[in-house]
Coordinates of C-alpha atoms in Angstrom, one line a residue:
M8 CA -46.2 17.0 -5.0
T9 CA -46.5 17.6 -8.9
R10 CA -43.6 16.8 -11.2
A11 CA -42.6 20.3 -12.2
E12 CA -42.2 20.9 -8.1
L13 CA -40.3 17.6 -8.1
L14 CA -38.0 18.7 -10.8
Q15 CA -37.7 22.2 -9.4
L16 CA -36.9 20.7 -5.9
L17 CA -34.1 18.5 -7.4
N18 CA -32.6 21.2 -9.4
Q19 CA -32.3 23.3 -6.5
P20 CA -28.9 24.6 -5.9
L21 CA -27.4 23.3 -2.7
L22 CA -23.7 24.2 -2.8
T23 CA -21.7 26.5 -5.0
V24 CA -18.0 26.0 -5.5
G25 CA -16.4 28.6 -7.5
N26 CA -18.3 28.6 -10.7
T27 CA -19.8 25.2 -10.2
V28 CA -23.4 24.9 -8.8
I29 CA -24.1 21.4 -7.3
S30 CA -27.7 20.5 -6.9
T31 CA -29.6 17.5 -5.7
N32 CA -30.1 16.4 -9.0
S33 CA -26.3 16.5 -9.8
I34 CA -25.3 14.6 -6.7
L35 CA -27.9 11.8 -7.4
F36 CA -26.5 11.4 -10.9
S37 CA -22.9 11.2 -9.5
L38 CA -23.9 8.6 -7.1
L39 CA -25.7 6.4 -9.7
A40 CA -22.3 6.9 -11.8
L41 CA -20.3 5.6 -8.7
L42 CA -22.5 3.0 -8.0
A43 CA -22.6 1.7 -11.7
T44 CA -18.8 1.9 -11.6
W45 CA -18.7 -0.3 -8.5
L46 CA -21.2 -2.9 -10.3
V47 CA -19.2 -2.8 -13.6
T48 CA -15.8 -3.6 -11.8
R49 CA -17.4 -6.4 -9.6
L50 CA -19.0 -8.0 -12.9
S51 CA -15.7 -7.6 -14.8
S52 CA -13.7 -9.1 -11.7
R53 CA -16.1 -12.3 -11.7
F54 CA -15.7 -12.7 -15.5
F55 CA -12.1 -12.6 -15.4
V56 CA -11.8 -15.1 -12.5
R57 CA -14.0 -17.5 -14.5
L58 CA -11.8 -17.1 -17.6
R59 CA -8.7 -17.5 -15.6
S60 CA -9.9 -20.8 -14.0
R61 CA -10.3 -22.4 -17.6
S62 CA -7.0 -21.0 -18.7
D63 CA -3.3 -22.3 -18.6
P64 CA -0.9 -20.7 -16.3
A65 CA 0.7 -18.5 -19.1
N66 CA -2.5 -17.2 -20.4
A67 CA -4.1 -16.8 -16.7
S68 CA -1.2 -14.4 -16.2
S69 CA -1.8 -12.4 -18.8
L70 CA -5.7 -12.2 -18.0
Y71 CA -4.7 -11.2 -14.5
I72 CA -2.6 -8.2 -15.7
L73 CA -5.5 -7.1 -18.3
E74 CA -8.1 -7.5 -15.2
R75 CA -5.8 -5.2 -13.1
F76 CA -5.5 -2.4 -15.8
G77 CA -9.1 -2.8 -17.0
H78 CA -10.0 -2.4 -13.1
Y79 CA -7.9 0.9 -13.0
L80 CA -9.4 2.2 -16.3
I81 CA -13.2 1.4 -15.2
L82 CA -12.4 3.3 -12.0
A83 CA -10.9 6.4 -13.6
I84 CA -13.9 6.5 -16.1
G85 CA -16.3 6.1 -13.4
L86 CA -14.6 9.0 -11.5
M87 CA -14.5 11.4 -14.5
V88 CA -18.3 10.6 -15.1
A89 CA -19.1 11.3 -11.3
L90 CA -17.3 14.6 -11.3
S91 CA -19.0 15.5 -14.7
A92 CA -22.3 14.9 -13.1
L93 CA -21.4 17.1 -10.4
G94 CA -20.8 20.0 -13.0
I95 CA -16.9 19.9 -12.6
D96 CA -15.0 20.5 -15.6
I97 CA -12.6 17.7 -15.9
S98 CA -10.5 19.3 -18.5
H99 CA -9.1 21.7 -16.2
L100 CA -6.6 19.3 -14.4
A101 CA -4.3 22.0 -13.3
L102 CA -5.9 22.3 -10.0
L103 CA -6.0 18.6 -9.4
A104 CA -2.4 18.2 -10.5
T105 CA -1.4 21.0 -7.8
A106 CA -3.4 19.3 -5.3
L107 CA -1.9 15.8 -5.8
S108 CA 1.9 17.5 -5.8
V109 CA 1.1 19.0 -2.6
G110 CA -0.4 15.7 -0.9
I111 CA 2.8 13.8 -2.3
G112 CA 4.8 16.5 -0.5
F113 CA 2.9 16.0 2.6
G114 CA 3.4 12.4 3.0
L115 CA 1.6 10.5 0.0
Q116 CA 4.9 9.6 -1.6
S117 CA 4.7 5.9 -0.2
I118 CA 1.1 5.4 -1.8
F119 CA 2.2 6.6 -5.2
N120 CA 5.6 4.7 -4.6
N121 CA 3.4 1.7 -4.1
F122 CA 1.0 2.3 -6.7
F123 CA 3.7 2.5 -9.7
S124 CA 5.6 -0.3 -8.2
G125 CA 2.6 -2.4 -8.6
I126 CA 2.3 -1.2 -12.2
I127 CA 6.0 -2.1 -12.8
I128 CA 5.3 -5.5 -11.1
L129 CA 2.5 -6.2 -13.3
L130 CA 4.3 -5.0 -16.7
E131 CA 7.5 -6.8 -16.0
R132 CA 5.6 -10.2 -14.9
S133 CA 8.3 -10.8 -12.6
L134 CA 5.5 -11.7 -9.9
K135 CA 2.3 -13.8 -10.8
V136 CA -0.7 -15.0 -8.8
G137 CA 0.2 -18.3 -7.6
D138 CA 4.0 -17.8 -7.5
F139 CA 5.7 -18.9 -4.3
I140 CA 8.1 -16.3 -3.3
E141 CA 10.7 -15.5 -0.4
L142 CA 11.5 -12.0 0.8
D143 CA 14.7 -10.9 2.4
N144 CA 13.3 -10.6 5.7
G145 CA 12.3 -14.3 5.7
V146 CA 8.5 -14.0 4.8
S147 CA 7.6 -16.6 2.3
G148 CA 4.2 -17.5 0.6
F149 CA 1.9 -17.8 -2.3
V150 CA 1.0 -14.6 -4.2
Q151 CA -2.8 -14.2 -3.8
A152 CA -3.4 -11.0 -5.3
I153 CA -1.5 -7.7 -6.5
N154 CA -3.3 -4.6 -5.4
I155 CA -3.1 -0.9 -5.9
R156 CA -0.9 -0.3 -2.7
S157 CA 0.2 -3.9 -1.6
T158 CA 0.6 -7.6 -2.7
Q159 CA -1.4 -10.4 -0.8
I160 CA 0.9 -13.3 0.5
L161 CA -0.6 -16.4 1.7
T162 CA 2.0 -18.0 4.1
R163 CA 2.6 -21.7 5.0
D164 CA 0.7 -21.1 8.2
N165 CA -2.5 -19.7 6.4
L166 CA -1.7 -16.3 7.5
D167 CA -2.7 -13.3 4.9
I168 CA 0.4 -10.9 4.7
L169 CA 0.1 -7.7 2.8
V170 CA 3.5 -6.6 1.5
P171 CA 4.0 -3.0 0.2
N172 CA 4.6 -3.1 -3.6
S173 CA 7.7 -1.0 -3.2
E174 CA 9.5 -4.0 -1.5
F175 CA 9.3 -6.2 -4.3
V176 CA 10.8 -3.4 -6.7
N177 CA 13.5 -2.1 -4.2
G178 CA 14.5 -5.3 -2.3
R179 CA 15.8 -8.8 -3.1
V180 CA 12.8 -11.3 -3.8
T181 CA 13.3 -15.0 -4.5
N182 CA 10.7 -16.3 -6.6
W183 CA 10.8 -20.2 -6.6
T184 CA 8.3 -20.5 -9.6
L185 CA 9.5 -17.8 -12.1
G186 CA 11.2 -19.9 -14.4
D187 CA 12.7 -23.4 -13.7
P188 CA 11.7 -24.3 -10.2
T189 CA 14.0 -27.1 -9.6
R190 CA 16.9 -26.1 -7.2
R191 CA 19.7 -27.8 -5.4
L192 CA 19.7 -28.2 -1.5
L193 CA 22.7 -28.8 0.6
I194 CA 21.7 -30.5 3.7
P195 CA 24.8 -30.7 6.3
F196 CA 25.1 -33.3 8.8
G197 CA 27.7 -34.8 11.1
V198 CA 28.7 -38.3 12.0
A199 CA 31.0 -39.6 14.8
Y200 CA 34.7 -40.2 14.0
G201 CA 35.5 -43.9 13.0
S202 CA 32.1 -44.2 11.1
N203 CA 32.2 -45.9 7.8
K204 CA 32.3 -43.4 5.1
D205 CA 30.4 -45.7 2.5
R206 CA 27.7 -46.6 5.0
V207 CA 27.2 -43.1 5.6
R208 CA 26.8 -42.5 1.9
Q209 CA 24.5 -45.2 1.8
A210 CA 22.3 -44.1 4.5
A211 CA 22.1 -40.4 3.5
L212 CA 21.1 -41.6 0.0
E213 CA 18.4 -44.1 1.3
A214 CA 17.1 -40.8 3.4
A215 CA 17.1 -38.5 0.2
A216 CA 14.9 -41.4 -1.7
R217 CA 12.2 -41.2 1.0
V218 CA 11.7 -37.5 0.3
E219 CA 8.9 -37.3 -1.9
F220 CA 10.2 -34.0 -3.7
T221 CA 13.8 -35.6 -4.7
L222 CA 14.7 -35.5 -8.3
N223 CA 16.7 -38.6 -9.6
E224 CA 17.4 -37.9 -13.1
P225 CA 20.7 -37.8 -15.3
G226 CA 22.8 -35.0 -14.2
R227 CA 20.5 -34.4 -11.0
E228 CA 21.3 -37.5 -8.8
P229 CA 21.5 -37.0 -5.0
D230 CA 25.1 -37.0 -4.0
V231 CA 27.1 -37.3 -0.4
W232 CA 30.3 -35.3 0.1
L233 CA 32.6 -35.2 2.9
V234 CA 33.4 -31.6 3.5
N235 CA 35.3 -31.1 6.7
F236 CA 36.9 -32.7 9.8
G237 CA 35.1 -31.3 12.6
D238 CA 36.2 -30.7 16.3
S239 CA 33.9 -33.6 17.1
S240 CA 32.4 -35.1 13.8
L241 CA 33.0 -35.7 10.4
D242 CA 31.0 -33.1 8.3
F243 CA 29.2 -34.3 5.4
Q244 CA 26.7 -32.5 3.2
L245 CA 23.6 -34.4 1.3
A246 CA 23.3 -32.6 -2.1
V247 CA 19.8 -33.2 -3.6
W248 CA 17.8 -31.6 -6.5
V249 CA 14.3 -30.9 -5.7
D250 CA 11.0 -29.9 -7.5
P251 CA 9.2 -27.9 -5.0
R252 CA 6.0 -27.9 -7.2
R253 CA 5.3 -31.4 -5.9
N254 CA 4.6 -30.1 -2.2
L255 CA 5.4 -26.4 -2.5
G256 CA 4.8 -24.7 0.8
K257 CA 3.2 -27.9 2.9
K258 CA 6.5 -29.1 4.4
N259 CA 9.9 -27.4 5.3
L260 CA 12.4 -28.8 2.7
H261 CA 15.1 -28.9 5.0
G262 CA 13.3 -30.5 8.0
S263 CA 12.0 -33.3 5.7
Y264 CA 15.6 -34.3 4.8
L265 CA 16.8 -34.0 8.3
W266 CA 13.9 -36.2 9.7
E267 CA 14.7 -39.0 7.1
L268 CA 18.6 -38.6 7.9
E269 CA 18.3 -39.1 11.5
T270 CA 16.0 -42.3 10.8
S271 CA 18.5 -43.7 8.1
L272 CA 21.8 -43.1 10.3
A273 CA 20.2 -44.6 13.4
A274 CA 19.0 -47.8 11.3
H275 CA 22.4 -48.4 10.1
G276 CA 24.0 -47.9 13.6
I277 CA 26.0 -44.8 12.9
N278 CA 26.1 -42.3 15.6
I279 CA 25.4 -38.6 15.5
P280 CA 28.0 -37.0 17.7
F281 CA 27.7 -34.3 20.3
P282 CA 30.5 -31.8 21.1
Q283 CA 33.0 -33.2 23.5
R284 CA 36.4 -32.2 24.9
D285 CA 39.4 -34.1 26.1
L286 CA 40.8 -32.7 29.4
H287 CA 44.6 -33.6 30.0
I288 CA 45.6 -32.6 33.6
I289 CA 49.5 -31.8 33.7
P290 CA 50.8 -32.6 37.3
P291 CA 53.0 -29.8 38.7
P292 CA 56.5 -30.3 38.8
A293 CA 57.9 -32.0 42.0
A294 CA 58.7 -29.6 45.1
Q295 CA 62.4 -29.0 45.1
V296 CA 63.9 -29.8 48.7
N297 CA 66.8 -27.4 49.7
H298 CA 69.4 -29.1 51.7
G299 CA 71.5 -26.9 53.8

């Protein structure tokens, strides 16, 4: 096949859409544009990953935002080039806008809602890769990636959960690492009536000292409070300030303190009571004897 015949074959019309004639040549150029777009996004992503690994956390967050917006920009440019290669006039966006509005009306609202929610998250910087968050439904874990439709969360159990971006905008989210990650925990526990309060306090403080992420600095020392006279126990609370960054996500905070509390109370001979009731039986009045 000669070069002229090959060019004629490539330029031969395959499909006509309105006034646009689509040929083999235009399809090949369009596919090449899409392939080039994919390659550029991959290289860009690897470049930013290396850059973030060498940066401090504040700069890494800014680089991630720049990477996301750059990714969307490259995709948009690549799509426009691919459409232009097909011979489609991208300046006529009225038809595309109409199609999008119809699509939104037929069920794409959630997709666009999640997309723009992701943009809001990136711009507000209320959520960053590496943050430890907790949702209202109890899901907690580390933010792995903020994507177009959803955010990837890695839980303590090493499970990847994809959460729609709209949940972070419309719902309540606890971000443990947004600002100052230190927080105070109140650990309730009870001891038997008759226990020595000073020994209870000593045992609880010893338990707090053995937990690795307990803070003990001026203004944030562990403390023990007697908070209630319960039905079967004296009710206390162990108040501790913790820095979750020391062991964030690896252990359950409350569980760690309860474990050490039980050990300390047992070592000091202090009993943890169980619910009990005293039953008093009142005998019936003596039967009256009628004399007649």
